[in-house]
XYZ file of C-alpha atoms in Angstrom:
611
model
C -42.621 24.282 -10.480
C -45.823 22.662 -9.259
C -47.437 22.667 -12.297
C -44.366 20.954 -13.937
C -44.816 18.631 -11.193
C -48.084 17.791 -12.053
C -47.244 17.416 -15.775
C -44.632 14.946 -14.950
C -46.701 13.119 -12.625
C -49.362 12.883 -15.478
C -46.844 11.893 -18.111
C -45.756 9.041 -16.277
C -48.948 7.860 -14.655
C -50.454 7.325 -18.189
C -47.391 5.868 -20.153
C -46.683 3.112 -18.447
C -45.300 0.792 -20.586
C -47.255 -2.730 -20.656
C -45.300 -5.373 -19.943
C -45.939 -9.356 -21.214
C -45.673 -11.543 -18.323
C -43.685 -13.651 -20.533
C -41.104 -10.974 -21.095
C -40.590 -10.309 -17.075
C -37.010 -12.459 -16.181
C -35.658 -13.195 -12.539
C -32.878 -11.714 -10.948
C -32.098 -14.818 -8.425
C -30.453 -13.908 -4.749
C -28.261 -16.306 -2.822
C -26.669 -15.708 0.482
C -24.962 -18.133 3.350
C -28.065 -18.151 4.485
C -30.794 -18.595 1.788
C -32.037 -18.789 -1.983
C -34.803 -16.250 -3.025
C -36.107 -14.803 -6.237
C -37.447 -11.701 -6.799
C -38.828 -10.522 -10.495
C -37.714 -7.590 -12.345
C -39.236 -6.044 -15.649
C -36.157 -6.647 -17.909
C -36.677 -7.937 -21.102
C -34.763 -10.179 -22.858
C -32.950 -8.879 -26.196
C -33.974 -12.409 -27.835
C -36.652 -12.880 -30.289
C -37.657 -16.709 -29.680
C -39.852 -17.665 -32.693
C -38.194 -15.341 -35.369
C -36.914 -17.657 -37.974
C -34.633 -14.421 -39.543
C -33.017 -13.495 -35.949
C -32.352 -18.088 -35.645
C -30.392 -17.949 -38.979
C -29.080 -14.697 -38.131
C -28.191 -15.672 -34.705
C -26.992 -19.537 -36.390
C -24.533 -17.332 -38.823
C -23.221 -15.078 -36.088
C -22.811 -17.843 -33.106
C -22.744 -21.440 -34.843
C -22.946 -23.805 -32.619
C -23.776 -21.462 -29.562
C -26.777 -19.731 -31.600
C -28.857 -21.927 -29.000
C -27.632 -19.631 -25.888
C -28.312 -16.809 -27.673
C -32.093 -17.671 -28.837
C -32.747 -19.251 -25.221
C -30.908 -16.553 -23.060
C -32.432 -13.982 -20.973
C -31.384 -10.732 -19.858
C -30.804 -11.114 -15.860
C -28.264 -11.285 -12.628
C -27.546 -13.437 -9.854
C -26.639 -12.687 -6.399
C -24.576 -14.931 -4.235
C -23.933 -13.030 -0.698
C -22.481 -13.628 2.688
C -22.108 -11.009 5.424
C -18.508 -9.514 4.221
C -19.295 -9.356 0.056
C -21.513 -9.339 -2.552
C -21.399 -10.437 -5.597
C -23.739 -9.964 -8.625
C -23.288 -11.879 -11.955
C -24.838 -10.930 -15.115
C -26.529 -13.685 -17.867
C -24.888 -11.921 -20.468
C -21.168 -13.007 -19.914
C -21.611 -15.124 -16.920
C -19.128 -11.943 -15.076
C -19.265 -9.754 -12.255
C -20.614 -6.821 -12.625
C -21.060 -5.386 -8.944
C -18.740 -6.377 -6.264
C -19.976 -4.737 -2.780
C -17.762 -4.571 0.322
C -20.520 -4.491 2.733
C -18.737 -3.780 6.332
C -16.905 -0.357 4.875
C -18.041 2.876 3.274
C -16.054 5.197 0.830
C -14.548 8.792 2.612
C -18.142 10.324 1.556
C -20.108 7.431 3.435
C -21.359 5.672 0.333
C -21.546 2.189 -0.294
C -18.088 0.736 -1.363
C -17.934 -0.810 -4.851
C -15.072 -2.583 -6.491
C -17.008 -3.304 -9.341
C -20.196 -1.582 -10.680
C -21.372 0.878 -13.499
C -19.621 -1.648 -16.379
C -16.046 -0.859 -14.824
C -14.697 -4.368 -14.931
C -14.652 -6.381 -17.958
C -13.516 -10.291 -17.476
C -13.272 -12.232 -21.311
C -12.759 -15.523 -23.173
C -11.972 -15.084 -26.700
C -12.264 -17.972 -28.739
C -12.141 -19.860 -32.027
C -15.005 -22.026 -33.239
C -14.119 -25.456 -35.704
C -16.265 -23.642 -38.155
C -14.023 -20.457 -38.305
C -15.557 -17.879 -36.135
C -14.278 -15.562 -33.196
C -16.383 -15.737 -30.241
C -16.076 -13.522 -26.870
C -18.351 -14.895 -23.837
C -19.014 -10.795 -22.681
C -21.489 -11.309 -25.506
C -23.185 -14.340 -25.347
C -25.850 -15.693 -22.669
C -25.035 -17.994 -19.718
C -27.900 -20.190 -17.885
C -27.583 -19.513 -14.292
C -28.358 -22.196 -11.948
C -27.800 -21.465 -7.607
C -27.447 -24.230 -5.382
C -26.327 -25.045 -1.843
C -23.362 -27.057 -1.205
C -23.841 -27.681 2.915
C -23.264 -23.889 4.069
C -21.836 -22.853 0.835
C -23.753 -20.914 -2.305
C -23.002 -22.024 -5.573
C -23.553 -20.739 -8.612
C -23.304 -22.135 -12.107
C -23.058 -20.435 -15.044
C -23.457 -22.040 -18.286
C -22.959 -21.247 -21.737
C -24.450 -24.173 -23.653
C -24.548 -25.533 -27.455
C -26.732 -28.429 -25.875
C -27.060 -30.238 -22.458
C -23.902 -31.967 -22.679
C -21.973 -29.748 -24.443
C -21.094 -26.290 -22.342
C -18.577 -23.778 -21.387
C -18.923 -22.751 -17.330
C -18.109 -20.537 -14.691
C -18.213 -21.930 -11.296
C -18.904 -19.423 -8.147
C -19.116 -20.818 -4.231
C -18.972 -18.794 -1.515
C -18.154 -19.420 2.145
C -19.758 -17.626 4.944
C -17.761 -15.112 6.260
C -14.866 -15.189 3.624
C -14.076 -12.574 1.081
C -12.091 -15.318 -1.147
C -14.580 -16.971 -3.703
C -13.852 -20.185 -5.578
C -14.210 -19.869 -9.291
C -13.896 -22.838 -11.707
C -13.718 -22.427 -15.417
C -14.328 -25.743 -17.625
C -15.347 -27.013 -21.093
C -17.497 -30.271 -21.264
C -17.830 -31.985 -24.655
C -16.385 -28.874 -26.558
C -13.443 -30.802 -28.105
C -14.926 -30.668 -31.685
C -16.232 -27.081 -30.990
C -13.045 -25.182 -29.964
C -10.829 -24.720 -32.045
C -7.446 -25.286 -30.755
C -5.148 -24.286 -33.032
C -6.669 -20.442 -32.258
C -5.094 -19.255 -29.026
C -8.016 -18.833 -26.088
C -7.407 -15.261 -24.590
C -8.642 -14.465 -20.855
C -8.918 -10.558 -20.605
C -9.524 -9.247 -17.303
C -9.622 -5.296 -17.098
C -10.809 -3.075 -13.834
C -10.562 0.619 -13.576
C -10.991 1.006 -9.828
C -13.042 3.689 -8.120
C -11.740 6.245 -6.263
C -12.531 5.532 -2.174
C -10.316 7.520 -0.011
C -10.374 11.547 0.557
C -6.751 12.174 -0.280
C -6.566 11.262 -4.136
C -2.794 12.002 -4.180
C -2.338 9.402 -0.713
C -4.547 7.066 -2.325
C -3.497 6.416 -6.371
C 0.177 8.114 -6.507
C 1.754 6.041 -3.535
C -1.089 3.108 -2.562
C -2.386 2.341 -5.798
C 0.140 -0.338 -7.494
C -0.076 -3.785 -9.643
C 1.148 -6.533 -7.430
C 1.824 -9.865 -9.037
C 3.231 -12.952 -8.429
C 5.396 -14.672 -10.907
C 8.086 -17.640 -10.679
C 7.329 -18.384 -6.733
C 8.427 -14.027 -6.431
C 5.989 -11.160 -5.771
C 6.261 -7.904 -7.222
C 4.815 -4.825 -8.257
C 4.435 -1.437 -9.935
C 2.869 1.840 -10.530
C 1.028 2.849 -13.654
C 1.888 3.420 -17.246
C 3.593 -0.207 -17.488
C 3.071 -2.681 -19.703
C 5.178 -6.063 -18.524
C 4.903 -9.995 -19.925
C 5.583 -12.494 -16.875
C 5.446 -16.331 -16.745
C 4.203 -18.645 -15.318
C 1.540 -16.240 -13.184
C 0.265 -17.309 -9.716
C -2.021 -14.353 -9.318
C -2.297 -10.409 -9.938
C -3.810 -8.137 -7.144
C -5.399 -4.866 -8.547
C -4.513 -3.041 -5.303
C -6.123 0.376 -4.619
C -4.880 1.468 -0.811
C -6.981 -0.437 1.207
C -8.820 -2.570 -1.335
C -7.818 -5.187 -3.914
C -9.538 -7.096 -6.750
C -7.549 -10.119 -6.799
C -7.753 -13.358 -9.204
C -5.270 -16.183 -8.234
C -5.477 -19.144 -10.470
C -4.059 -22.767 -8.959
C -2.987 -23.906 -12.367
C -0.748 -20.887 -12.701
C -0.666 -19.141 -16.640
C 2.313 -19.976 -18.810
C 2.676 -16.295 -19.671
C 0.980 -13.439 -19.699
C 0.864 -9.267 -20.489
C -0.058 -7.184 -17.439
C -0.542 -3.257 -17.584
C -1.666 -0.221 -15.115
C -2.824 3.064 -16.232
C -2.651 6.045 -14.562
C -6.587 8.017 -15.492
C -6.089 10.799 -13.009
C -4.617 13.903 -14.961
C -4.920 16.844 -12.020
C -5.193 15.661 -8.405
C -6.655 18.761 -7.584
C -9.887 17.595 -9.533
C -12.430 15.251 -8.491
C -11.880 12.216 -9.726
C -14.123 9.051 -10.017
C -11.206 6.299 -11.135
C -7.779 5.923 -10.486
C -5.910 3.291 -12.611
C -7.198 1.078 -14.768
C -5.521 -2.634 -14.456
C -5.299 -5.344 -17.399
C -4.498 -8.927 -17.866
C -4.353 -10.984 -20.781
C -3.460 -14.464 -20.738
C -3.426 -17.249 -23.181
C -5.472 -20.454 -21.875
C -4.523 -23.991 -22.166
C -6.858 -27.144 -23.754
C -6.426 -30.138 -21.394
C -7.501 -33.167 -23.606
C -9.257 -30.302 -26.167
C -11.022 -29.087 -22.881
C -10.709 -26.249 -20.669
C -10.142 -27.032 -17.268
C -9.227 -24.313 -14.540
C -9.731 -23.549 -11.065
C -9.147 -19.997 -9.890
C -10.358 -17.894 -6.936
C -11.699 -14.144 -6.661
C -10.978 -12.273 -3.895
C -12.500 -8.838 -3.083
C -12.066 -7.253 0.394
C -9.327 -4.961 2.380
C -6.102 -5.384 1.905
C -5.439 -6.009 5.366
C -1.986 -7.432 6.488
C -3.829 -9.505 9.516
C -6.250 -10.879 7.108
C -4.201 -11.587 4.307
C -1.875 -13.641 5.798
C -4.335 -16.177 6.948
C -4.443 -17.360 3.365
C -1.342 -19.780 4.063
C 1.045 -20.130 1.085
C -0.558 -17.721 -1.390
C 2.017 -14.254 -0.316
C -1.265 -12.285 -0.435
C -0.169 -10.506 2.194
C 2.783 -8.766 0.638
C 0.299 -6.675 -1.231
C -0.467 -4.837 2.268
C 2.852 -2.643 1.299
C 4.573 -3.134 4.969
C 7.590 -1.638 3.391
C 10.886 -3.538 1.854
C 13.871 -5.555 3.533
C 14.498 -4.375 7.015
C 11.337 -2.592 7.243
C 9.068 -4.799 6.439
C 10.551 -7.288 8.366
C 10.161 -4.780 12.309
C 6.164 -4.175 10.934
C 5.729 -8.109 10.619
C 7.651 -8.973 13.869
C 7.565 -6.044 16.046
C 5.104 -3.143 15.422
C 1.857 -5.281 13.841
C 2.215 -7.405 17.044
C 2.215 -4.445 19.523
C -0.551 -2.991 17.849
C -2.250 -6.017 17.649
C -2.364 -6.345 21.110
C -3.071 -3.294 22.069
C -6.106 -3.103 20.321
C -7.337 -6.300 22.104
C -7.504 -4.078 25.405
C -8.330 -0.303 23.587
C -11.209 0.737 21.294
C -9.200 4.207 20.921
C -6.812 4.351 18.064
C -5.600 7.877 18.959
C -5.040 6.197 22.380
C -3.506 2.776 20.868
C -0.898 5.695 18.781
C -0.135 6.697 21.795
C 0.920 3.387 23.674
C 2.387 2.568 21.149
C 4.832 5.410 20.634
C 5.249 5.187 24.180
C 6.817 1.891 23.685
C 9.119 2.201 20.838
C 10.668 5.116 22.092
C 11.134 3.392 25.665
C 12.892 0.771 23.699
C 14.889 2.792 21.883
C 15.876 4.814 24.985
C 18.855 2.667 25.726
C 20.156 4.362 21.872
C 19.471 7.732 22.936
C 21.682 7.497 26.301
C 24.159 6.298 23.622
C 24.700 9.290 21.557
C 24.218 11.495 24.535
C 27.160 9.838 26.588
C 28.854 10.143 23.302
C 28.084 13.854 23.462
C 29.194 13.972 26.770
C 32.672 12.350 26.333
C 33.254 14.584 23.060
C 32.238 18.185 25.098
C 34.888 16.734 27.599
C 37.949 16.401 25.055
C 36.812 19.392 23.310
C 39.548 21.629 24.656
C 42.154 19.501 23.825
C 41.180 19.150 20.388
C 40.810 22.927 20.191
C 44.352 23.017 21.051
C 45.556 20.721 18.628
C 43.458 23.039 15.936
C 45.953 26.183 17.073
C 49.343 23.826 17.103
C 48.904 22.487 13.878
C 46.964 25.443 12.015
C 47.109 25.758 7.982
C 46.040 23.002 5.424
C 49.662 22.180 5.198
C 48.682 20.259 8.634
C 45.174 19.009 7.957
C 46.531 15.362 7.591
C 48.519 15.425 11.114
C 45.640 17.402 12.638
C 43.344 14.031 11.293
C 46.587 12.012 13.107
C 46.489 13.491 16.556
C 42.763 14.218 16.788
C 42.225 10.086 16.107
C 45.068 9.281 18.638
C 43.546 12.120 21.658
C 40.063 10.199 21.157
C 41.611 6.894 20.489
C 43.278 7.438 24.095
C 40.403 8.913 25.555
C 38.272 5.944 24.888
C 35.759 8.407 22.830
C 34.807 7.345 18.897
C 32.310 9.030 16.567
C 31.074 6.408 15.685
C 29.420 5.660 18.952
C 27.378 8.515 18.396
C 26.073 7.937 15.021
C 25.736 4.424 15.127
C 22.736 5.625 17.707
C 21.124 7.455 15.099
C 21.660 5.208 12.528
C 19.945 2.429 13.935
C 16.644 4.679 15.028
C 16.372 5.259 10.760
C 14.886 1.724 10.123
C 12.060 2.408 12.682
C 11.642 6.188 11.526
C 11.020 4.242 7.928
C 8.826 1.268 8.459
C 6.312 3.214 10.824
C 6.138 5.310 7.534
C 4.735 2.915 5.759
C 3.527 0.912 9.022
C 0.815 3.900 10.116
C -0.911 5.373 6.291
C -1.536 1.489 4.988
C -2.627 0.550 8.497
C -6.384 -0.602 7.822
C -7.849 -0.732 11.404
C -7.388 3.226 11.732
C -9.471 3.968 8.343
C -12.269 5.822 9.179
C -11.126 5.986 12.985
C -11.600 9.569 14.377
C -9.511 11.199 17.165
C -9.846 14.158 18.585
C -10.262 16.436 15.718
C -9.318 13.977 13.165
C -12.236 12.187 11.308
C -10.447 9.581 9.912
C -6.729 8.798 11.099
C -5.864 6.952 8.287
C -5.675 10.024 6.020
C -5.358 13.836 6.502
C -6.994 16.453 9.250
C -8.461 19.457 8.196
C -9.138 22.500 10.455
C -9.069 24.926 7.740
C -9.599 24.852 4.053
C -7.723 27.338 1.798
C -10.168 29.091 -1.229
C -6.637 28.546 -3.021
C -3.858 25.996 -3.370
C -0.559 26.138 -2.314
C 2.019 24.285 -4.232
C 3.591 20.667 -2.656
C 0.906 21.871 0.487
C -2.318 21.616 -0.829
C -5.589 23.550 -0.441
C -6.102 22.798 3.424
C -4.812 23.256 6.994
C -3.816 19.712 8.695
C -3.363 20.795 12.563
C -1.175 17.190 13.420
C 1.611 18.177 10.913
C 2.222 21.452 12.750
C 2.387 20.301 15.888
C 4.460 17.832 15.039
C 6.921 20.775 13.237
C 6.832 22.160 16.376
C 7.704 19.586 18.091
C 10.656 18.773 16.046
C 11.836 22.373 16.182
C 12.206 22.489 20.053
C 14.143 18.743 19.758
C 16.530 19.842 17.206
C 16.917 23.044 19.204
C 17.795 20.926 21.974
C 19.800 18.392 20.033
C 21.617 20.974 18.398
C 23.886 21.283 21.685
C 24.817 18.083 21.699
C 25.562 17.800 18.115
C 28.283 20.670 18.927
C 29.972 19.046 21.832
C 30.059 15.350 18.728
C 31.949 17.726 16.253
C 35.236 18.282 16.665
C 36.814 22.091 16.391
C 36.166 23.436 12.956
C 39.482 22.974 10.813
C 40.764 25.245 7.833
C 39.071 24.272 4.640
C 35.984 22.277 5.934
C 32.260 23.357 6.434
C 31.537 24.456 9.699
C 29.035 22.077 10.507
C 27.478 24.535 13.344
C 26.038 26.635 10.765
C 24.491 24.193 8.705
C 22.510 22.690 12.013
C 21.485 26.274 12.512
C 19.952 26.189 9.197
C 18.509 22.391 9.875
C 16.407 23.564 13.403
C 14.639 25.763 10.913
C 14.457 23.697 7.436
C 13.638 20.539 8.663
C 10.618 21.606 10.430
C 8.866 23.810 7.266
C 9.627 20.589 5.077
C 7.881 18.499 7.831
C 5.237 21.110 7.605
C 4.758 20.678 4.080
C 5.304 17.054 3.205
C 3.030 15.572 5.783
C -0.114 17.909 5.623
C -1.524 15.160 2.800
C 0.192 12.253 4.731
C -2.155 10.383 7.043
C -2.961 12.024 10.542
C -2.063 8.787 12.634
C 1.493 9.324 11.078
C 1.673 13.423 11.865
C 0.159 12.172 15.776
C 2.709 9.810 15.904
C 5.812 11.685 14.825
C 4.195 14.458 17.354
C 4.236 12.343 20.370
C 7.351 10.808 19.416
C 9.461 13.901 19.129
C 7.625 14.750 22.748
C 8.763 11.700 24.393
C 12.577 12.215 22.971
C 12.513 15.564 24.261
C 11.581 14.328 28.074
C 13.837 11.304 27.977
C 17.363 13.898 26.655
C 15.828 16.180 29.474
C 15.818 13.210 32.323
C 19.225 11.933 30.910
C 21.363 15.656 30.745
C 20.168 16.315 34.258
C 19.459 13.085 36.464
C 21.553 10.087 34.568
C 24.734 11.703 32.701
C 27.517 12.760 35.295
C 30.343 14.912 33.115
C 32.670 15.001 36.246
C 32.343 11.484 36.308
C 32.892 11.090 32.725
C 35.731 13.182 32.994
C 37.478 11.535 35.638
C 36.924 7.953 33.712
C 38.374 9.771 30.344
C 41.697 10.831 32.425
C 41.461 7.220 33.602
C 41.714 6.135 30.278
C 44.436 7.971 29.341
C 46.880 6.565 32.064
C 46.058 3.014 30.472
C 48.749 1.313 28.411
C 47.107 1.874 24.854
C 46.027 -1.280 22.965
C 47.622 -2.930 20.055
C 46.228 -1.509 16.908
C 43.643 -4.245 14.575
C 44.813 -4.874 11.508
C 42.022 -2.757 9.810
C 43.793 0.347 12.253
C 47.602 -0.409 10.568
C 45.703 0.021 7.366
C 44.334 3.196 8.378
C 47.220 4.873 9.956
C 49.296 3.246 6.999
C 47.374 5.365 4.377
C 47.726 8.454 6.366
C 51.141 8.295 6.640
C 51.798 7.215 2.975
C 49.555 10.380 2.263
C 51.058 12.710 4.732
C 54.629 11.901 2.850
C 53.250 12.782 -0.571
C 52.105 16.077 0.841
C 55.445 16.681 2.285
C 57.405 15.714 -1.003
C 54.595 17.935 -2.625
C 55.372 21.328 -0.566
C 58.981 20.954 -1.375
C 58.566 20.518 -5.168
């Protein structure tokens, strides 16, 4: 091995190439701050005094044969302290994009764009009949300062009034980056009865340590289109008009392009390139757009903006009449609407005072479920009234028995409850109106950006998955490791649907002849619902699993304080016998109906049994 060394060392130590000072190009830097140049040993692809390459380069490119013979391999920089961009000669495009303030889940720098990923296009007809794509040809890069902003212009030239460019200025401290495309003096060079194509194309890196969290349910194509913003998966191909923007969202990072002359119409598509989750994987989807592009006056004349950075709902919606923000996937409807108002502004605030995500969780649960205490007394008091009138409904069970009697049983139980001032509704409507919260702190917790990368306890990184064990195998719909948050939050839901399961009891009324007995199946809930817990949320984030954990904790003290220090049954009772002595109120309309319908139905059984 040393002596290889040594070989190598040799080898390279006396073949180094020589390089023509001529042939050494810049790569130009530009940040908020400064412009700086620094040399690199590229050399250009361009023979300059080669009369056969001119003609051949005069055939190929017409009238742009000049950027060609004067271009020069070489990149720009333009940088502030959130992004940075580099642009490449050849195509005046991106061709890094670094998000400098965040790492990928293996600590590495984190790239939107690098390693000829992202492709951005303008395909073009020439007056003198020839096809032209700008990926190929040579810009002339020129940086500037405009007060605190870089600028960088990008020209593709057929002389010194005559060009094609791409504008880039950058703000300090923004991620969004204005970008200008326009013709000057090309109305006898384009040929506008050829449609002008802009083909932008991105097949985005993989960044997060859960592959399935991160590109089956974060990954998506968000667009907007007619003043509406929507979105979808992969394997789609759609055709929208008149386009605003497209977001090529991955999880917690988007490559956006929003144009302020929005396109007549376009084709968008997303591609699904991971075949088996369970192997590393270096993209996810890849994301297209092709638009056609409009001649004002036989020129072309756009202004656009790039945006790479998080796709974070408290950044987002600073930019004021763009919808960016819907692309942070807060969840649909009612959902989306208690993570805008309610739960991003408690967490918000909480993290103005805390440094401690685990700990902000924790508040935070705290708080929801002291707000939705007031529903929990509800259903219990619910239970409470129903274990009260229990007996009586028993007894109606053995004095009308048989199926004969199911509809008069249905009669009598309604009036005894009716009387009693006890519904069932008043004990699911409790539950019902928890779901909406159980559903938008699903999606409010695993798109959450502030908790990526944020340990606690034994979780690294809260915004995905803990792992005290790994399995040398894979289990199917579990995976191949141990999450400890998703247990102890099955365990926690065991003991409260243990606890819940008496109360559920005293809601049901007697088991009748020919229905399920709803016991049972309860029974077999305590133990289901906690393995399917178990299983569905070891690959869900760990702030979600801590939540659900502490959640199911806090229910569990607050049924505990209300069975034994706030819910009286003698008192009940008395006030259900109170009830009862109370002249009964005229029925609603929507009650005639009812009882109407059970009559009507409890004659046709009648006439039935006798035929």
């Amino acid at each position: 091995m040393i002596l290889l060394a040594g070989i190598m060392l040799w080898y390279f130590n006396t073949n180094k190439p020589e390089i023509d000072p001529e042939e050494i190009t810049t790569e130009q830097i530009i940040d908020s701050g400064k412009i700086e140049t620094q040399k690199t040993s590229t050399k250009t692809p361009v023979l300059e005094n080669d009369s056969l390459q001119q003609i051949e380069y005069q055939n190929k490119l017409g009238a742009f044969a000049l950027s060609a013979m004067n271009g020069a391999e070489g990149t720009s920089v333009i940088q502030n302290n959130l992004v940075k961009l580099t642009i490449d000669n050849r195509g005046g495009q991106i061709i890094e994009a670094l998000i400098k303030n965040y790492k990928t889940h293996d600590s590495l720098p984190l790239y939107m764009i690098k390693d000829n990923n992202s492709s951005f296009n303008i395909n073009f007809g020439t007056t003198d009949n020839r096809i032209l794509n700008t990926k190929e040809l040579f810009f002339e890069p020129v940086l500037t300062k405009n007060g605190d902003n870089s600028v960088l212009s990008m020209k593709l030239k057929v002389s010194e009034s005559q060009f094609l460019e791409y504008r880039y200025e950058m703000k300090p401290k923004k991620y969004m980056v204005d970008f200008s495309i326009r013709s000057q003096g090309l109305s006898n060079v384009i040929n506008s009865a050829n449609p002008i194509n802009l083909d932008w194309s991105l097949k985005g890196f993989r960044h997060e340590k859960s592959i399935r969290t991160e590109n089956t349910m974060y990954t998506e194509y968000y667009y907007k289109s007619e003043n509406d913003v929507d979105y979808f998966k992969a394997d789609k191909e759609d055709n929208v008009n008149d386009l605003a923007w497209v977001a090529y969202k991955q999880h917690f990072f988007t490559s956006n392009l929003l144009t302020d002359t929005p396109f007549n119409s376009a084709t968008i598509s997303a591609t699904d390139l991971v075949k088996d989750e369970q192997i590393d994987t270096v993209f996810t989807k890849k994301f297209e757009l092709k638009t056609p592009l409009v001649l004002t006056a036989g020129e072309l004349n756009y202004n656009m903006k790039w945006f790479y950075g998080p796709s974070d709902y408290n950044l987002l919606k600073k930019y004021e009449g763009t919808d960016l923000e819907e692309t942070a996937d807060l969840g649909w409807g009612i959902f989306g609407f208690l993570n805008r108002t309610v739960f991003y502004p408690v967490f918000n605030f909480l993290q103005g005072y805390l440094s401690n995500f685990g700990l902000i969780i924790i508040l935070m649960t705290i708080v929801v479920r002291l707000i939705m205490s007031p529903l929990v007394y509800k259903s219990y008091l619910s239970s409470a009234k129903m274990k009260v009138i229990r007996p009586e409904l028993t007894a109606l069970n053995e004095k009308f028995p048989g199926k004969e009697n199911a509809m008069k049983r249905q009669q009598e139980t309604m009036a005894i409850q009716r009387k009693a001032g006890v519904s069932m509704m008043s004990g699911c409507i409790p539950a019902l109106l928890q779901m909406p919260v159980f559903f938008a702190l699903f999606k409010f917790f695993p798109t959450n950006l502030a908790l990526r990368q944020e340990s606690f306890l034994w979780a690294p990184d809260l915004s995905s998955y803990d792992t005290i064990f790994t399995l040398p195998f894979t289990i199917p719909f579990y995976g191949n490791h141990v999450s400890l948050f998703p247990i102890l939050a099955s365990v926690a839901i065991f003991f409260y649907m243990k606890m819940n399961q008496s109360q559920q009891a005293n809601m049901q009324a007697p088991t009748q002849e020919g229905m399920p007995d709803m016991g049972k199946m309860m029974k077999y809930m305590i133990y289901l619902s906690p393995i399917m817990m178990l299983f569905f949320f070891n690959n869900y984030a760990s702030s979600l699993s801590l939540y659900y954990f502490v959640s199911n904790l806090l229910t569990i003290a607050i049924m505990l304080v209300i069975k034994h220090y706030v819910i009286d049954e003698d008192k009940i009772h008395a006030q259900i016998e109170e009830n009862k002595k109370r002249p009964e109120k005229a029925k609603s309309k929507f009650r005639q109906r009812i009882d109407s319908a059970m009559k009507q139905a409890q004659e046709q059984q009648a006439q039935q049994k006798k035929k």
